[in-house]
Amino acid sequence: MKMISFHTPELPEPLGLDLAKLRGGGSCPSQFYGETHEGLDVYVRYRGGTLRVHVANEPGDDALRDGDCILEADIGPPFDGSMSLTQFCTNFGVTVDGIVPDETDPHAHRYANLTGQMTFWKANLSQITIETARKIVGKAWSVFPNALLVKPVTNEKFKLERLELTTPERIDTLSVWLIDGPSLLTDIETSPEDYVLPSKDQLQISISFSSWQYPAPKYTSQQREAEKELERKFYVPGEKNMPKDIELATDGISLSACFPKEDQTTKNALTRLGEAIAQLLPLTSLERIDLATGDPIDVIKRPIDPVILDWCNSGEDRWVAIIREKRHSPWIGVRPATS
């Protein structure tokens, strides 16, 4: 999957299915259980942006195990898995005793718009330093200069008390929103549980990066195991329990937004943002080394945070990553290529 991408799913033809019973919902995945008027079992699952509908062939059969998949469609953003029963019925041509059930899911207002009329944009970037994460937010703000950059202020139970304006340099929360459209904080609709609520008149870019709030390195990879087997020391960005003068915190940063699919202006702006982010993470030649022998394996090219490159080049035994591709295979060190 690309680091930065647009996704515009199209709805399939309506199923035209009337059921005698239907219940369910939930998230990650959403699952629905029903029965046709002929007594056939029905099972529906929505996960990872994909909807599957199974119907049994005979009364008493299990729809998933014994039936047929009558619909498999890519209808939402990647990694999405939340849908209400009413959403399912409305968008995919399903009724219960001839009617679409009323909405009763208290969380339905925060589920993705699955009408086929939206484009979803997402950027998922791994091994990003705090410094570069702030630059990414700065780039986003430069593309949408009239937007409000807001952070949540919560109570001890993590319920939202209010939103506050912030800047890239001052972010100290897990998530922030860059919201284009409102001129005042009071124009942004919120709730204690969901924080920022969707609004059709606003472009809301959600940005998440945990190291803003928890800056200490927090990960443990295969590095320690490699050190024991090879009897030497390795330093990798993002690893916890390294010397304070060497440690470098990294984390994944995620940006996401959705907008009407006919809105070419917003798509063009987000395309520019993607290009600006790519410039912050230049494609870099990395050499892979067999750590037991010191022999080079190959050279690969990957987008890398330049802060990590500088860190790797500033001391001995510093690596972008220490990996083992499968059990008992050689330990491989990844570092900036020397030539």
CSV table of C-alpha atoms in Angstrom, one decimal:
chain,number,residue,atom,x,y,z
A,1,MET,CA,0.0,0.0,0.0
A,2,LYS,CA,1.2,3.5,-0.8
A,3,MET,CA,2.3,5.8,2.0
A,4,ILE,CA,0.0,8.5,0.7
A,5,SER,CA,-3.1,7.7,-1.3
A,6,PHE,CA,-6.6,8.7,-2.4
A,7,HIS,CA,-9.4,6.2,-2.4
A,8,THR,CA,-12.8,6.7,-4.0
A,9,PRO,CA,-15.0,3.6,-3.6
A,10,GLU,CA,-18.1,3.1,-5.7
A,11,LEU,CA,-21.2,1.4,-4.4
A,12,PRO,CA,-22.3,-1.9,-6.0
A,13,GLU,CA,-25.8,-2.3,-7.4
A,14,PRO,CA,-28.4,-2.5,-4.7
A,15,LEU,CA,-29.0,-6.0,-3.4
A,16,GLY,CA,-32.8,-5.7,-3.5
A,17,LEU,CA,-33.0,-8.0,-0.5
A,18,ASP,CA,-35.9,-8.0,2.0
A,19,LEU,CA,-35.2,-9.9,5.2
A,20,ALA,CA,-37.4,-11.3,7.9
A,21,LYS,CA,-34.8,-10.6,10.6
A,22,LEU,CA,-31.6,-8.5,10.9
A,23,ARG,CA,-29.5,-7.5,13.9
A,24,GLY,CA,-25.9,-6.6,14.7
A,25,GLY,CA,-23.4,-3.8,14.2
A,26,GLY,CA,-20.3,-3.0,16.1
A,27,SER,CA,-16.8,-2.0,14.9
A,28,CYS,CA,-13.7,-3.7,13.6
A,29,PRO,CA,-15.5,-5.6,12.2
A,30,SER,CA,-19.1,-4.7,11.9
A,31,GLN,CA,-21.2,-7.9,11.7
A,32,PHE,CA,-24.8,-8.5,11.0
A,33,TYR,CA,-26.9,-11.6,11.4
A,34,GLY,CA,-30.2,-12.1,9.6
A,35,GLU,CA,-32.7,-14.5,8.0
A,36,THR,CA,-34.6,-14.4,4.8
A,37,HIS,CA,-38.4,-14.9,4.6
A,38,GLU,CA,-37.5,-18.4,3.4
A,39,GLY,CA,-35.6,-19.2,6.5
A,40,LEU,CA,-32.1,-18.9,5.0
A,41,ASP,CA,-29.3,-17.7,7.3
A,42,VAL,CA,-27.6,-14.4,6.4
A,43,TYR,CA,-24.2,-13.1,7.5
A,44,VAL,CA,-22.7,-9.7,6.8
A,45,ARG,CA,-19.2,-8.6,7.6
A,46,TYR,CA,-17.5,-5.2,7.1
A,47,ARG,CA,-13.8,-4.9,7.7
A,48,GLY,CA,-10.8,-3.2,6.2
A,49,GLY,CA,-13.1,-1.2,3.9
A,50,THR,CA,-14.6,-4.4,2.3
A,51,LEU,CA,-18.2,-5.6,2.7
A,52,ARG,CA,-19.1,-9.2,2.3
A,53,VAL,CA,-22.7,-10.6,2.3
A,54,HIS,CA,-23.2,-14.4,2.7
A,55,VAL,CA,-26.6,-16.2,2.3
A,56,ALA,CA,-27.1,-19.9,3.1
A,57,ASN,CA,-28.5,-22.3,0.4
A,58,GLU,CA,-30.8,-24.3,2.6
A,59,PRO,CA,-32.7,-23.6,5.8
A,60,GLY,CA,-30.6,-24.6,8.8
A,61,ASP,CA,-27.3,-24.1,6.9
A,62,ASP,CA,-24.7,-21.6,8.2
A,63,ALA,CA,-24.4,-18.7,5.8
A,64,LEU,CA,-20.7,-18.3,6.2
A,65,ARG,CA,-19.7,-22.0,6.2
A,66,ASP,CA,-22.2,-23.5,3.8
A,67,GLY,CA,-23.6,-20.5,1.8
A,68,ASP,CA,-22.6,-18.3,-1.0
A,69,CYS,CA,-21.0,-14.9,-0.9
A,70,ILE,CA,-23.5,-12.8,-2.9
A,71,LEU,CA,-21.6,-9.6,-2.5
A,72,GLU,CA,-18.0,-8.7,-2.0
A,73,ALA,CA,-17.2,-5.0,-2.5
A,74,ASP,CA,-14.6,-2.4,-1.6
A,75,ILE,CA,-16.9,0.3,-0.2
A,76,GLY,CA,-14.9,2.2,2.4
A,77,PRO,CA,-11.5,3.5,3.4
A,78,PRO,CA,-8.7,1.0,4.1
A,79,PHE,CA,-8.7,-0.2,7.7
A,80,ASP,CA,-12.3,1.0,8.2
A,81,GLY,CA,-14.6,-1.4,10.0
A,82,SER,CA,-17.5,0.5,11.4
A,83,MET,CA,-21.0,0.5,10.0
A,84,SER,CA,-24.5,0.8,11.5
A,85,LEU,CA,-27.4,-1.5,10.6
A,86,THR,CA,-29.3,1.4,9.1
A,87,GLN,CA,-26.2,2.4,7.0
A,88,PHE,CA,-26.0,-1.1,5.6
A,89,CYS,CA,-29.6,-1.2,4.7
A,90,THR,CA,-29.7,2.3,3.2
A,91,ASN,CA,-26.6,2.1,1.1
A,92,PHE,CA,-26.9,-1.5,-0.1
A,93,GLY,CA,-30.6,-2.0,-0.9
A,94,VAL,CA,-31.7,-4.1,2.1
A,95,THR,CA,-34.9,-3.9,4.0
A,96,VAL,CA,-36.4,-5.7,7.0
A,97,ASP,CA,-40.1,-6.5,6.4
A,98,GLY,CA,-40.2,-3.9,3.7
A,99,ILE,CA,-38.7,-1.0,5.5
A,100,VAL,CA,-35.2,0.4,6.4
A,101,PRO,CA,-34.8,0.3,10.2
A,102,ASP,CA,-34.5,3.6,12.0
A,103,GLU,CA,-31.0,4.5,13.2
A,104,THR,CA,-30.4,3.4,16.8
A,105,ASP,CA,-26.6,3.2,16.9
A,106,PRO,CA,-25.3,6.0,19.2
A,107,HIS,CA,-22.0,6.0,17.4
A,108,ALA,CA,-23.3,6.2,13.8
A,109,HIS,CA,-22.6,9.9,13.5
A,110,ARG,CA,-18.9,9.3,13.6
A,111,TYR,CA,-18.8,6.4,11.1
A,112,ALA,CA,-17.3,7.0,7.6
A,113,ASN,CA,-19.6,8.2,4.9
A,114,LEU,CA,-20.2,5.0,2.8
A,115,THR,CA,-22.6,6.4,0.3
A,116,GLY,CA,-20.1,6.2,-2.6
A,117,GLN,CA,-20.0,10.0,-2.8
A,118,MET,CA,-16.7,10.5,-0.9
A,119,THR,CA,-13.0,10.4,-1.5
A,120,PHE,CA,-10.8,9.3,1.3
A,121,TRP,CA,-7.2,10.5,1.7
A,122,LYS,CA,-4.7,9.0,4.0
A,123,ALA,CA,-1.0,9.2,4.7
A,124,ASN,CA,0.6,6.6,6.9
A,125,LEU,CA,4.3,7.2,7.5
A,126,SER,CA,6.5,5.0,9.7
A,127,GLN,CA,9.7,5.8,11.7
A,128,ILE,CA,9.2,9.5,11.9
A,129,THR,CA,11.0,11.7,14.4
A,130,ILE,CA,9.3,14.4,16.5
A,131,GLU,CA,11.1,17.2,14.6
A,132,THR,CA,10.0,15.9,11.2
A,133,ALA,CA,6.4,15.3,12.5
A,134,ARG,CA,6.2,19.0,13.4
A,135,LYS,CA,7.5,19.9,9.9
A,136,ILE,CA,4.8,17.7,8.3
A,137,VAL,CA,2.1,19.6,10.2
A,138,GLY,CA,3.7,22.8,9.1
A,139,LYS,CA,3.6,21.7,5.5
A,140,ALA,CA,-0.1,20.9,5.9
A,141,TRP,CA,-0.8,24.3,7.4
A,142,SER,CA,1.0,26.0,4.5
A,143,VAL,CA,-1.3,24.2,2.0
A,144,PHE,CA,-4.4,25.2,4.0
A,145,PRO,CA,-3.3,28.6,5.4
A,146,ASN,CA,-6.7,29.6,6.6
A,147,ALA,CA,-7.4,26.4,8.5
A,148,LEU,CA,-7.5,26.2,12.3
A,149,LEU,CA,-5.0,23.9,14.0
A,150,VAL,CA,-6.6,22.6,17.1
A,151,LYS,CA,-5.8,20.2,19.9
A,152,PRO,CA,-8.1,18.5,22.4
A,153,VAL,CA,-8.0,19.5,26.1
A,154,THR,CA,-9.4,16.6,28.2
A,155,ASN,CA,-10.2,15.8,31.8
A,156,GLU,CA,-8.8,12.9,33.8
A,157,LYS,CA,-11.3,10.5,32.2
A,158,PHE,CA,-10.2,11.6,28.7
A,159,LYS,CA,-13.4,13.4,28.0
A,160,LEU,CA,-13.1,16.5,25.9
A,161,GLU,CA,-13.5,19.7,27.8
A,162,ARG,CA,-12.6,22.1,24.9
A,163,LEU,CA,-10.5,22.6,21.8
A,164,GLU,CA,-7.6,25.0,21.8
A,165,LEU,CA,-5.6,26.6,19.0
A,166,THR,CA,-2.0,25.4,18.7
A,167,THR,CA,1.0,25.6,16.4
A,168,PRO,CA,3.2,22.8,15.0
A,169,GLU,CA,6.0,23.8,17.4
A,170,ARG,CA,3.7,23.5,20.5
A,171,ILE,CA,1.8,20.3,19.8
A,172,ASP,CA,1.8,18.1,22.9
A,173,THR,CA,-1.2,15.8,22.4
A,174,LEU,CA,-1.6,12.5,20.7
A,175,SER,CA,-3.8,14.0,18.0
A,176,VAL,CA,-4.6,17.3,16.4
A,177,TRP,CA,-6.9,18.5,13.7
A,178,LEU,CA,-6.3,20.9,10.9
A,179,ILE,CA,-9.8,22.2,10.0
A,180,ASP,CA,-10.4,24.3,6.9
A,181,GLY,CA,-13.7,26.1,6.8
A,182,PRO,CA,-14.5,27.5,10.2
A,183,SER,CA,-13.2,30.9,11.3
A,184,LEU,CA,-13.8,30.4,15.0
A,185,LEU,CA,-13.4,27.5,17.4
A,186,THR,CA,-17.1,27.7,18.2
A,187,ASP,CA,-17.8,26.8,14.6
A,188,ILE,CA,-16.4,23.3,15.2
A,189,GLU,CA,-18.9,20.8,16.5
A,190,THR,CA,-17.6,18.5,19.3
A,191,SER,CA,-18.6,15.8,21.7
A,192,PRO,CA,-16.9,14.6,24.9
A,193,GLU,CA,-16.3,11.1,23.6
A,194,ASP,CA,-15.6,11.7,19.9
A,195,TYR,CA,-13.9,15.1,20.2
A,196,VAL,CA,-14.3,16.6,16.7
A,197,LEU,CA,-17.5,15.7,14.9
A,198,PRO,CA,-17.7,15.5,11.0
A,199,SER,CA,-19.1,18.5,9.2
A,200,LYS,CA,-20.0,18.7,5.5
A,201,ASP,CA,-18.9,22.3,5.4
A,202,GLN,CA,-15.4,21.6,6.7
A,203,LEU,CA,-12.3,19.8,5.6
A,204,GLN,CA,-11.0,18.0,8.7
A,205,ILE,CA,-7.5,16.6,8.5
A,206,SER,CA,-6.9,14.3,11.5
A,207,ILE,CA,-3.3,14.0,12.5
A,208,SER,CA,-2.0,11.5,15.0
A,209,PHE,CA,1.5,11.0,16.4
A,210,SER,CA,1.9,9.6,19.9
A,211,SER,CA,5.4,10.9,20.5
A,212,TRP,CA,4.1,14.5,20.8
A,213,GLN,CA,2.6,13.5,24.1
A,214,TYR,CA,4.9,10.7,25.1
A,215,PRO,CA,8.3,11.6,23.6
A,216,ALA,CA,10.4,8.9,25.2
A,217,PRO,CA,11.4,6.0,22.9
A,218,LYS,CA,9.0,3.2,23.4
A,219,TYR,CA,9.7,0.3,21.1
A,220,THR,CA,11.6,-3.0,21.4
A,221,SER,CA,12.4,-4.8,18.2
A,222,GLN,CA,14.7,-7.7,17.4
A,223,GLN,CA,17.7,-5.7,18.3
A,224,ARG,CA,18.2,-7.2,21.7
A,225,GLU,CA,18.1,-10.7,20.4
A,226,ALA,CA,20.6,-9.9,17.7
A,227,GLU,CA,22.9,-8.4,20.3
A,228,LYS,CA,22.9,-11.6,22.3
A,229,GLU,CA,23.5,-13.9,19.4
A,230,LEU,CA,26.2,-11.7,17.8
A,231,GLU,CA,27.8,-10.4,21.0
A,232,ARG,CA,27.9,-6.8,19.9
A,233,LYS,CA,26.0,-3.6,20.5
A,234,PHE,CA,23.5,-2.0,18.1
A,235,TYR,CA,21.7,1.3,18.2
A,236,VAL,CA,18.4,1.7,16.4
A,237,PRO,CA,16.1,4.8,16.4
A,238,GLY,CA,12.9,4.5,18.4
A,239,GLU,CA,14.4,1.8,20.7
A,240,LYS,CA,13.9,2.2,24.4
A,241,ASN,CA,16.5,1.7,27.1
A,242,MET,CA,19.3,3.1,25.0
A,243,PRO,CA,21.8,5.6,26.5
A,244,LYS,CA,20.2,9.0,26.9
A,245,ASP,CA,22.8,10.7,24.7
A,246,ILE,CA,22.1,8.3,21.9
A,247,GLU,CA,18.4,7.6,22.0
A,248,LEU,CA,16.1,9.0,19.3
A,249,ALA,CA,12.4,8.8,19.6
A,250,THR,CA,10.4,7.8,16.4
A,251,ASP,CA,6.8,6.8,15.8
A,252,GLY,CA,4.3,6.4,13.0
A,253,ILE,CA,2.3,9.5,11.9
A,254,SER,CA,-1.1,9.2,10.4
A,255,LEU,CA,-3.0,11.9,8.5
A,256,SER,CA,-6.5,11.4,7.1
A,257,ALA,CA,-9.4,13.3,5.6
A,258,CYS,CA,-12.5,12.8,3.4
A,259,PHE,CA,-14.2,15.1,1.0
A,260,PRO,CA,-16.9,15.0,-1.7
A,261,LYS,CA,-15.5,13.1,-4.7
A,262,GLU,CA,-16.4,15.9,-7.1
A,263,ASP,CA,-14.3,18.4,-5.1
A,264,GLN,CA,-11.3,18.7,-7.4
A,265,THR,CA,-10.0,21.8,-5.5
A,266,THR,CA,-9.5,19.9,-2.3
A,267,LYS,CA,-8.0,16.9,-4.1
A,268,ASN,CA,-5.5,19.2,-5.8
A,269,ALA,CA,-4.6,20.7,-2.4
A,270,LEU,CA,-4.1,17.3,-0.8
A,271,THR,CA,-2.0,16.2,-3.8
A,272,ARG,CA,0.3,19.2,-3.1
A,273,LEU,CA,0.4,18.2,0.5
A,274,GLY,CA,1.4,14.7,-0.4
A,275,GLU,CA,4.2,16.0,-2.6
A,276,ALA,CA,5.4,18.3,0.1
A,277,ILE,CA,5.5,15.4,2.6
A,278,ALA,CA,7.5,13.3,0.1
A,279,GLN,CA,10.1,16.1,-0.2
A,280,LEU,CA,10.6,15.9,3.6
A,281,LEU,CA,11.3,12.2,3.3
A,282,PRO,CA,13.8,11.8,0.4
A,283,LEU,CA,14.2,8.5,-1.4
A,284,THR,CA,17.5,7.3,0.1
A,285,SER,CA,19.9,4.4,-0.8
A,286,LEU,CA,20.2,2.0,2.1
A,287,GLU,CA,22.6,-0.9,2.2
A,288,ARG,CA,21.7,-4.2,3.8
A,289,ILE,CA,24.5,-5.9,5.6
A,290,ASP,CA,24.9,-9.5,6.9
A,291,LEU,CA,25.8,-8.6,10.5
A,292,ALA,CA,27.5,-11.9,11.2
A,293,THR,CA,30.0,-11.6,8.3
A,294,GLY,CA,29.9,-7.9,7.5
A,295,ASP,CA,29.2,-8.8,3.8
A,296,PRO,CA,26.9,-6.5,1.8
A,297,ILE,CA,23.7,-8.1,0.6
A,298,ASP,CA,22.1,-5.5,-1.6
A,299,VAL,CA,21.1,-1.8,-1.8
A,300,ILE,CA,17.5,-0.7,-1.5
A,301,LYS,CA,15.8,2.7,-1.8
A,302,ARG,CA,13.3,3.9,0.7
A,303,PRO,CA,12.0,7.3,1.9
A,304,ILE,CA,13.7,8.1,5.1
A,305,ASP,CA,13.4,10.8,7.7
A,306,PRO,CA,16.6,12.9,7.3
A,307,VAL,CA,17.0,13.3,11.1
A,308,ILE,CA,17.4,9.5,11.2
A,309,LEU,CA,20.0,9.7,8.4
A,310,ASP,CA,22.0,12.3,10.3
A,311,TRP,CA,21.7,10.2,13.5
A,312,CYS,CA,23.0,7.1,11.8
A,313,ASN,CA,25.9,8.9,10.3
A,314,SER,CA,27.0,10.5,13.6
A,315,GLY,CA,28.3,7.5,15.4
A,316,GLU,CA,29.3,3.8,15.3
A,317,ASP,CA,26.9,0.9,15.4
A,318,ARG,CA,23.9,3.0,14.5
A,319,TRP,CA,21.4,1.4,12.1
A,320,VAL,CA,18.1,2.3,10.5
A,321,ALA,CA,16.9,-1.2,11.4
A,322,ILE,CA,18.0,-4.6,12.6
A,323,ILE,CA,15.9,-7.4,11.1
A,324,ARG,CA,15.7,-11.1,10.6
A,325,GLU,CA,13.6,-12.1,7.6
A,326,LYS,CA,12.7,-15.5,9.0
A,327,ARG,CA,13.6,-17.7,11.9
A,328,HIS,CA,17.3,-18.8,11.9
A,329,SER,CA,18.1,-16.7,8.9
A,330,PRO,CA,21.0,-14.2,9.1
A,331,TRP,CA,20.7,-11.0,11.0
A,332,ILE,CA,20.5,-8.0,8.6
A,333,GLY,CA,21.5,-4.5,9.4
A,334,VAL,CA,20.1,-1.6,7.4
A,335,ARG,CA,22.0,1.7,7.2
A,336,PRO,CA,22.6,4.6,4.8
A,337,ALA,CA,24.7,3.5,1.8
A,338,THR,CA,28.3,4.7,2.0
A,339,SER,CA,28.6,5.3,-1.8
